[in-house]
């Protein structure tokens, strides 16, 4: 069986095909024990017949690698996210890395770590300080929009991709909804919102 090898000296496919008419060639060219005729015929056959297939596979492989790299980069920052609990109608928007979240309609406060809001109330609780303990756990200090109440809490990323918000100590997280206080439980599960 001949050794399949070819050296491409920067030629185009058309130049390579014009160089030798392979169908008329009867005997192989031997250089240092390499059967160039067989190697070239095999390369020519593979490339000519399967060139569109090879290009599609190369493109799909590139796209797959790029997607994997982007998703890995995204998952490396689990606390730059918006999470929500649809049952309680509350959400948390946070970026504990860059601390560049602005509260809608309250830009004068500037950038902060994040905030907790309700879809039923205009009131917000601000994440005034935070610390990412590891890649799955973060601690935060939260204060209401008047500054009269505050508490500390932890947010943990679960194995299934959900987030668990646990209030440690301090005031109760609550929102004014239709003239009554909606008190949020000390331990609440959130899901990630696709942005």
PDB file of C-alpha atoms in Angstrom:
ATOM      1  CA  UNK A   1       0.000   0.000   0.000  1.00  0.00           C
ATOM      2  CA  UNK A   2       1.556   3.333  -0.940  1.00  0.00           C
ATOM      3  CA  UNK A   3       2.331   5.999   1.626  1.00  0.00           C
ATOM      4  CA  UNK A   4      -0.248   8.792   1.252  1.00  0.00           C
ATOM      5  CA  UNK A   5       1.405  12.164   1.471  1.00  0.00           C
ATOM      6  CA  UNK A   6       1.427  15.368  -0.520  1.00  0.00           C
ATOM      7  CA  UNK A   7       3.093  18.713  -0.076  1.00  0.00           C
ATOM      8  CA  UNK A   8       1.009  21.671  -1.129  1.00  0.00           C
ATOM      9  CA  UNK A   9       3.252  24.544  -2.099  1.00  0.00           C
ATOM     10  CA  UNK A  10       0.593  27.209  -1.936  1.00  0.00           C
ATOM     11  CA  UNK A  11      -1.113  26.093  -5.134  1.00  0.00           C
ATOM     12  CA  UNK A  12      -4.779  26.533  -5.830  1.00  0.00           C
ATOM     13  CA  UNK A  13      -6.915  23.495  -6.579  1.00  0.00           C
ATOM     14  CA  UNK A  14      -7.216  24.517 -10.228  1.00  0.00           C
ATOM     15  CA  UNK A  15      -3.422  24.896 -10.613  1.00  0.00           C
ATOM     16  CA  UNK A  16      -2.903  21.428  -9.149  1.00  0.00           C
ATOM     17  CA  UNK A  17      -5.423  19.876 -11.545  1.00  0.00           C
ATOM     18  CA  UNK A  18      -3.887  21.623 -14.571  1.00  0.00           C
ATOM     19  CA  UNK A  19      -0.355  20.566 -13.641  1.00  0.00           C
ATOM     20  CA  UNK A  20      -0.952  16.902 -14.484  1.00  0.00           C
ATOM     21  CA  UNK A  21      -3.757  15.252 -16.385  1.00  0.00           C
ATOM     22  CA  UNK A  22      -4.217  12.364 -13.948  1.00  0.00           C
ATOM     23  CA  UNK A  23      -6.438  10.261 -16.180  1.00  0.00           C
ATOM     24  CA  UNK A  24      -3.664  10.049 -18.882  1.00  0.00           C
ATOM     25  CA  UNK A  25      -0.839   9.300 -16.464  1.00  0.00           C
ATOM     26  CA  UNK A  26       0.142   5.618 -16.497  1.00  0.00           C
ATOM     27  CA  UNK A  27       2.942   5.296 -13.971  1.00  0.00           C
ATOM     28  CA  UNK A  28       3.438   6.814 -10.549  1.00  0.00           C
ATOM     29  CA  UNK A  29       6.062   9.398  -9.684  1.00  0.00           C
ATOM     30  CA  UNK A  30       8.388   8.190  -6.899  1.00  0.00           C
ATOM     31  CA  UNK A  31      10.293  10.672  -4.753  1.00  0.00           C
ATOM     32  CA  UNK A  32      12.167   9.269  -1.747  1.00  0.00           C
ATOM     33  CA  UNK A  33       9.938   6.194  -1.660  1.00  0.00           C
ATOM     34  CA  UNK A  34       6.635   8.088  -1.791  1.00  0.00           C
ATOM     35  CA  UNK A  35       4.125   7.147  -4.452  1.00  0.00           C
ATOM     36  CA  UNK A  36       3.008  10.685  -5.350  1.00  0.00           C
ATOM     37  CA  UNK A  37       0.630   9.475  -8.035  1.00  0.00           C
ATOM     38  CA  UNK A  38      -1.442   7.407  -5.580  1.00  0.00           C
ATOM     39  CA  UNK A  39      -1.282  10.078  -2.892  1.00  0.00           C
ATOM     40  CA  UNK A  40      -2.352  12.809  -5.266  1.00  0.00           C
ATOM     41  CA  UNK A  41      -5.115  10.754  -6.826  1.00  0.00           C
ATOM     42  CA  UNK A  42      -6.510   9.955  -3.401  1.00  0.00           C
ATOM     43  CA  UNK A  43      -6.275  13.588  -2.268  1.00  0.00           C
ATOM     44  CA  UNK A  44      -7.757  14.773  -5.536  1.00  0.00           C
ATOM     45  CA  UNK A  45     -10.597  12.263  -5.286  1.00  0.00           C
ATOM     46  CA  UNK A  46     -11.352  13.119  -1.646  1.00  0.00           C
ATOM     47  CA  UNK A  47     -11.128  16.855  -2.114  1.00  0.00           C
ATOM     48  CA  UNK A  48     -13.006  17.047  -5.386  1.00  0.00           C
ATOM     49  CA  UNK A  49     -15.808  14.679  -4.481  1.00  0.00           C
ATOM     50  CA  UNK A  50     -16.205  15.653  -0.820  1.00  0.00           C
ATOM     51  CA  UNK A  51     -15.014  19.279  -0.781  1.00  0.00           C
ATOM     52  CA  UNK A  52     -18.491  20.730   0.027  1.00  0.00           C
ATOM     53  CA  UNK A  53     -18.955  18.123   2.759  1.00  0.00           C
ATOM     54  CA  UNK A  54     -15.523  18.813   4.239  1.00  0.00           C
ATOM     55  CA  UNK A  55     -16.177  22.564   4.218  1.00  0.00           C
ATOM     56  CA  UNK A  56     -19.578  22.101   5.901  1.00  0.00           C
ATOM     57  CA  UNK A  57     -18.059  19.902   8.585  1.00  0.00           C
ATOM     58  CA  UNK A  58     -15.246  22.387   9.178  1.00  0.00           C
ATOM     59  CA  UNK A  59     -17.744  25.247   9.472  1.00  0.00           C
ATOM     60  CA  UNK A  60     -19.979  23.289  11.863  1.00  0.00           C
ATOM     61  CA  UNK A  61     -16.977  22.320  13.997  1.00  0.00           C
ATOM     62  CA  UNK A  62     -15.892  25.969  14.158  1.00  0.00           C
ATOM     63  CA  UNK A  63     -19.421  27.107  15.097  1.00  0.00           C
ATOM     64  CA  UNK A  64     -19.669  24.417  17.774  1.00  0.00           C
ATOM     65  CA  UNK A  65     -16.332  25.422  19.311  1.00  0.00           C
ATOM     66  CA  UNK A  66     -17.326  29.084  19.277  1.00  0.00           C
ATOM     67  CA  UNK A  67     -20.675  28.334  20.928  1.00  0.00           C
ATOM     68  CA  UNK A  68     -19.010  26.232  23.607  1.00  0.00           C
ATOM     69  CA  UNK A  69     -16.472  28.961  24.320  1.00  0.00           C
ATOM     70  CA  UNK A  70     -19.161  31.635  24.591  1.00  0.00           C
ATOM     71  CA  UNK A  71     -21.359  29.549  26.876  1.00  0.00           C
ATOM     72  CA  UNK A  72     -18.392  28.720  29.095  1.00  0.00           C
ATOM     73  CA  UNK A  73     -17.560  32.416  29.340  1.00  0.00           C
ATOM     74  CA  UNK A  74     -21.174  33.176  30.236  1.00  0.00           C
ATOM     75  CA  UNK A  75     -21.341  30.477  32.910  1.00  0.00           C
ATOM     76  CA  UNK A  76     -18.126  31.743  34.465  1.00  0.00           C
ATOM     77  CA  UNK A  77     -20.144  34.769  35.714  1.00  0.00           C
ATOM     78  CA  UNK A  78     -23.222  33.279  37.411  1.00  0.00           C
ATOM     79  CA  UNK A  79     -23.919  36.448  39.401  1.00  0.00           C
ATOM     80  CA  UNK A  80     -24.249  38.727  36.372  1.00  0.00           C
ATOM     81  CA  UNK A  81     -27.846  37.764  35.789  1.00  0.00           C
ATOM     82  CA  UNK A  82     -31.524  38.545  36.101  1.00  0.00           C
ATOM     83  CA  UNK A  83     -33.481  35.938  38.058  1.00  0.00           C
ATOM     84  CA  UNK A  84     -37.173  35.814  38.880  1.00  0.00           C
ATOM     85  CA  UNK A  85     -39.800  34.000  40.899  1.00  0.00           C
ATOM     86  CA  UNK A  86     -43.052  33.964  38.949  1.00  0.00           C
ATOM     87  CA  UNK A  87     -45.134  32.722  41.873  1.00  0.00           C
ATOM     88  CA  UNK A  88     -44.216  35.680  44.105  1.00  0.00           C
ATOM     89  CA  UNK A  89     -43.831  38.032  41.103  1.00  0.00           C
ATOM     90  CA  UNK A  90     -40.423  39.311  42.230  1.00  0.00           C
ATOM     91  CA  UNK A  91     -37.093  39.511  40.446  1.00  0.00           C
ATOM     92  CA  UNK A  92     -33.440  40.272  41.165  1.00  0.00           C
ATOM     93  CA  UNK A  93     -31.191  42.039  38.669  1.00  0.00           C
ATOM     94  CA  UNK A  94     -27.547  41.848  39.762  1.00  0.00           C
ATOM     95  CA  UNK A  95     -24.004  42.110  38.531  1.00  0.00           C
ATOM     96  CA  UNK A  96     -21.791  41.381  41.508  1.00  0.00           C
ATOM     97  CA  UNK A  97     -18.627  41.483  39.395  1.00  0.00           C
ATOM     98  CA  UNK A  98     -18.685  44.861  37.608  1.00  0.00           C
ATOM     99  CA  UNK A  99     -21.269  46.490  39.921  1.00  0.00           C
ATOM    100  CA  UNK A 100     -22.742  48.490  37.057  1.00  0.00           C
ATOM    101  CA  UNK A 101     -26.492  47.944  37.422  1.00  0.00           C
ATOM    102  CA  UNK A 102     -28.686  51.048  37.308  1.00  0.00           C
ATOM    103  CA  UNK A 103     -32.217  51.009  38.650  1.00  0.00           C
ATOM    104  CA  UNK A 104     -34.744  51.958  35.931  1.00  0.00           C
ATOM    105  CA  UNK A 105     -36.105  55.442  36.550  1.00  0.00           C
ATOM    106  CA  UNK A 106     -33.569  56.118  39.315  1.00  0.00           C
ATOM    107  CA  UNK A 107     -30.389  56.809  37.382  1.00  0.00           C
ATOM    108  CA  UNK A 108     -29.394  59.545  39.836  1.00  0.00           C
ATOM    109  CA  UNK A 109     -28.366  56.825  42.304  1.00  0.00           C
ATOM    110  CA  UNK A 110     -25.697  55.686  39.880  1.00  0.00           C
ATOM    111  CA  UNK A 111     -24.364  52.189  39.366  1.00  0.00           C
ATOM    112  CA  UNK A 112     -24.738  49.598  42.093  1.00  0.00           C
ATOM    113  CA  UNK A 113     -24.462  45.836  42.615  1.00  0.00           C
ATOM    114  CA  UNK A 114     -28.113  45.243  41.763  1.00  0.00           C
ATOM    115  CA  UNK A 115     -31.655  45.489  43.060  1.00  0.00           C
ATOM    116  CA  UNK A 116     -34.696  43.430  44.012  1.00  0.00           C
ATOM    117  CA  UNK A 117     -38.039  44.448  42.551  1.00  0.00           C
ATOM    118  CA  UNK A 118     -41.631  43.324  42.245  1.00  0.00           C
ATOM    119  CA  UNK A 119     -43.783  43.341  39.138  1.00  0.00           C
ATOM    120  CA  UNK A 120     -46.693  44.473  41.346  1.00  0.00           C
ATOM    121  CA  UNK A 121     -44.955  47.359  43.122  1.00  0.00           C
ATOM    122  CA  UNK A 122     -42.784  50.361  42.268  1.00  0.00           C
ATOM    123  CA  UNK A 123     -40.639  49.935  45.398  1.00  0.00           C
ATOM    124  CA  UNK A 124     -37.131  48.510  45.108  1.00  0.00           C
ATOM    125  CA  UNK A 125     -34.595  47.017  47.475  1.00  0.00           C
ATOM    126  CA  UNK A 126     -31.004  47.914  46.578  1.00  0.00           C
ATOM    127  CA  UNK A 127     -28.023  45.589  46.824  1.00  0.00           C
ATOM    128  CA  UNK A 128     -25.644  48.076  48.429  1.00  0.00           C
ATOM    129  CA  UNK A 129     -22.724  45.703  49.016  1.00  0.00           C
ATOM    130  CA  UNK A 130     -21.842  42.185  47.947  1.00  0.00           C
ATOM    131  CA  UNK A 131     -19.106  39.614  47.980  1.00  0.00           C
ATOM    132  CA  UNK A 132     -18.756  36.585  45.717  1.00  0.00           C
ATOM    133  CA  UNK A 133     -17.525  33.810  48.031  1.00  0.00           C
ATOM    134  CA  UNK A 134     -16.972  31.184  45.344  1.00  0.00           C
ATOM    135  CA  UNK A 135     -18.332  30.348  41.905  1.00  0.00           C
ATOM    136  CA  UNK A 136     -21.655  29.162  43.390  1.00  0.00           C
ATOM    137  CA  UNK A 137     -22.284  31.397  46.422  1.00  0.00           C
ATOM    138  CA  UNK A 138     -22.507  35.144  47.028  1.00  0.00           C
ATOM    139  CA  UNK A 139     -23.346  37.271  50.065  1.00  0.00           C
ATOM    140  CA  UNK A 140     -25.088  40.624  49.853  1.00  0.00           C
ATOM    141  CA  UNK A 141     -26.334  43.499  51.968  1.00  0.00           C
ATOM    142  CA  UNK A 142     -29.701  44.863  50.883  1.00  0.00           C
ATOM    143  CA  UNK A 143     -31.508  48.086  51.890  1.00  0.00           C
ATOM    144  CA  UNK A 144     -34.949  49.403  50.970  1.00  0.00           C
ATOM    145  CA  UNK A 145     -35.456  52.524  48.867  1.00  0.00           C
ATOM    146  CA  UNK A 146     -35.887  54.718  51.993  1.00  0.00           C
ATOM    147  CA  UNK A 147     -32.827  53.313  53.766  1.00  0.00           C
ATOM    148  CA  UNK A 148     -34.897  52.545  56.864  1.00  0.00           C
ATOM    149  CA  UNK A 149     -34.662  48.748  56.630  1.00  0.00           C
ATOM    150  CA  UNK A 150     -31.869  46.396  55.638  1.00  0.00           C
ATOM    151  CA  UNK A 151     -30.845  42.764  55.791  1.00  0.00           C
ATOM    152  CA  UNK A 152     -28.084  40.388  54.715  1.00  0.00           C
ATOM    153  CA  UNK A 153     -28.664  37.444  52.419  1.00  0.00           C
ATOM    154  CA  UNK A 154     -26.923  34.762  50.397  1.00  0.00           C
ATOM    155  CA  UNK A 155     -27.609  33.675  46.836  1.00  0.00           C
ATOM    156  CA  UNK A 156     -26.552  30.178  45.812  1.00  0.00           C
ATOM    157  CA  UNK A 157     -26.491  28.630  42.341  1.00  0.00           C
ATOM    158  CA  UNK A 158     -28.050  25.148  42.445  1.00  0.00           C
ATOM    159  CA  UNK A 159     -27.031  22.172  40.317  1.00  0.00           C
ATOM    160  CA  UNK A 160     -30.203  22.416  38.211  1.00  0.00           C
ATOM    161  CA  UNK A 161     -29.445  26.044  37.230  1.00  0.00           C
ATOM    162  CA  UNK A 162     -31.884  27.655  39.670  1.00  0.00           C
ATOM    163  CA  UNK A 163     -30.874  30.144  42.350  1.00  0.00           C
ATOM    164  CA  UNK A 164     -31.721  29.979  46.062  1.00  0.00           C
ATOM    165  CA  UNK A 165     -32.072  33.312  47.884  1.00  0.00           C
ATOM    166  CA  UNK A 166     -31.734  32.959  51.667  1.00  0.00           C
ATOM    167  CA  UNK A 167     -32.213  35.893  54.053  1.00  0.00           C
ATOM    168  CA  UNK A 168     -29.784  35.661  56.973  1.00  0.00           C
ATOM    169  CA  UNK A 169     -30.702  38.422  59.386  1.00  0.00           C
ATOM    170  CA  UNK A 170     -32.244  41.869  59.536  1.00  0.00           C
ATOM    171  CA  UNK A 171     -35.553  43.218  58.263  1.00  0.00           C
ATOM    172  CA  UNK A 172     -38.126  41.264  56.292  1.00  0.00           C
ATOM    173  CA  UNK A 173     -38.087  41.616  52.519  1.00  0.00           C
ATOM    174  CA  UNK A 174     -41.511  43.034  51.643  1.00  0.00           C
ATOM    175  CA  UNK A 175     -43.303  45.022  48.970  1.00  0.00           C
ATOM    176  CA  UNK A 176     -46.429  47.188  49.146  1.00  0.00           C
ATOM    177  CA  UNK A 177     -49.008  45.512  46.897  1.00  0.00           C
ATOM    178  CA  UNK A 178     -52.543  46.973  46.652  1.00  0.00           C
ATOM    179  CA  UNK A 179     -52.375  48.591  50.087  1.00  0.00           C
ATOM    180  CA  UNK A 180     -50.967  45.516  51.889  1.00  0.00           C
ATOM    181  CA  UNK A 181     -47.488  44.216  52.611  1.00  0.00           C
ATOM    182  CA  UNK A 182     -46.395  41.223  50.556  1.00  0.00           C
ATOM    183  CA  UNK A 183     -43.799  39.525  52.772  1.00  0.00           C
ATOM    184  CA  UNK A 184     -41.282  37.377  50.921  1.00  0.00           C
ATOM    185  CA  UNK A 185     -40.235  34.094  52.604  1.00  0.00           C
ATOM    186  CA  UNK A 186     -36.703  33.861  54.013  1.00  0.00           C
ATOM    187  CA  UNK A 187     -35.787  31.143  51.502  1.00  0.00           C
ATOM    188  CA  UNK A 188     -36.939  31.577  47.914  1.00  0.00           C
ATOM    189  CA  UNK A 189     -36.049  29.826  44.658  1.00  0.00           C
ATOM    190  CA  UNK A 190     -35.492  31.847  41.475  1.00  0.00           C
ATOM    191  CA  UNK A 191     -35.011  30.880  37.841  1.00  0.00           C
ATOM    192  CA  UNK A 192     -32.697  32.575  35.361  1.00  0.00           C
ATOM    193  CA  UNK A 193     -34.254  34.933  32.812  1.00  0.00           C
ATOM    194  CA  UNK A 194     -32.915  34.636  29.256  1.00  0.00           C
ATOM    195  CA  UNK A 195     -31.614  37.975  28.018  1.00  0.00           C
TER     196      UNK A 195
END
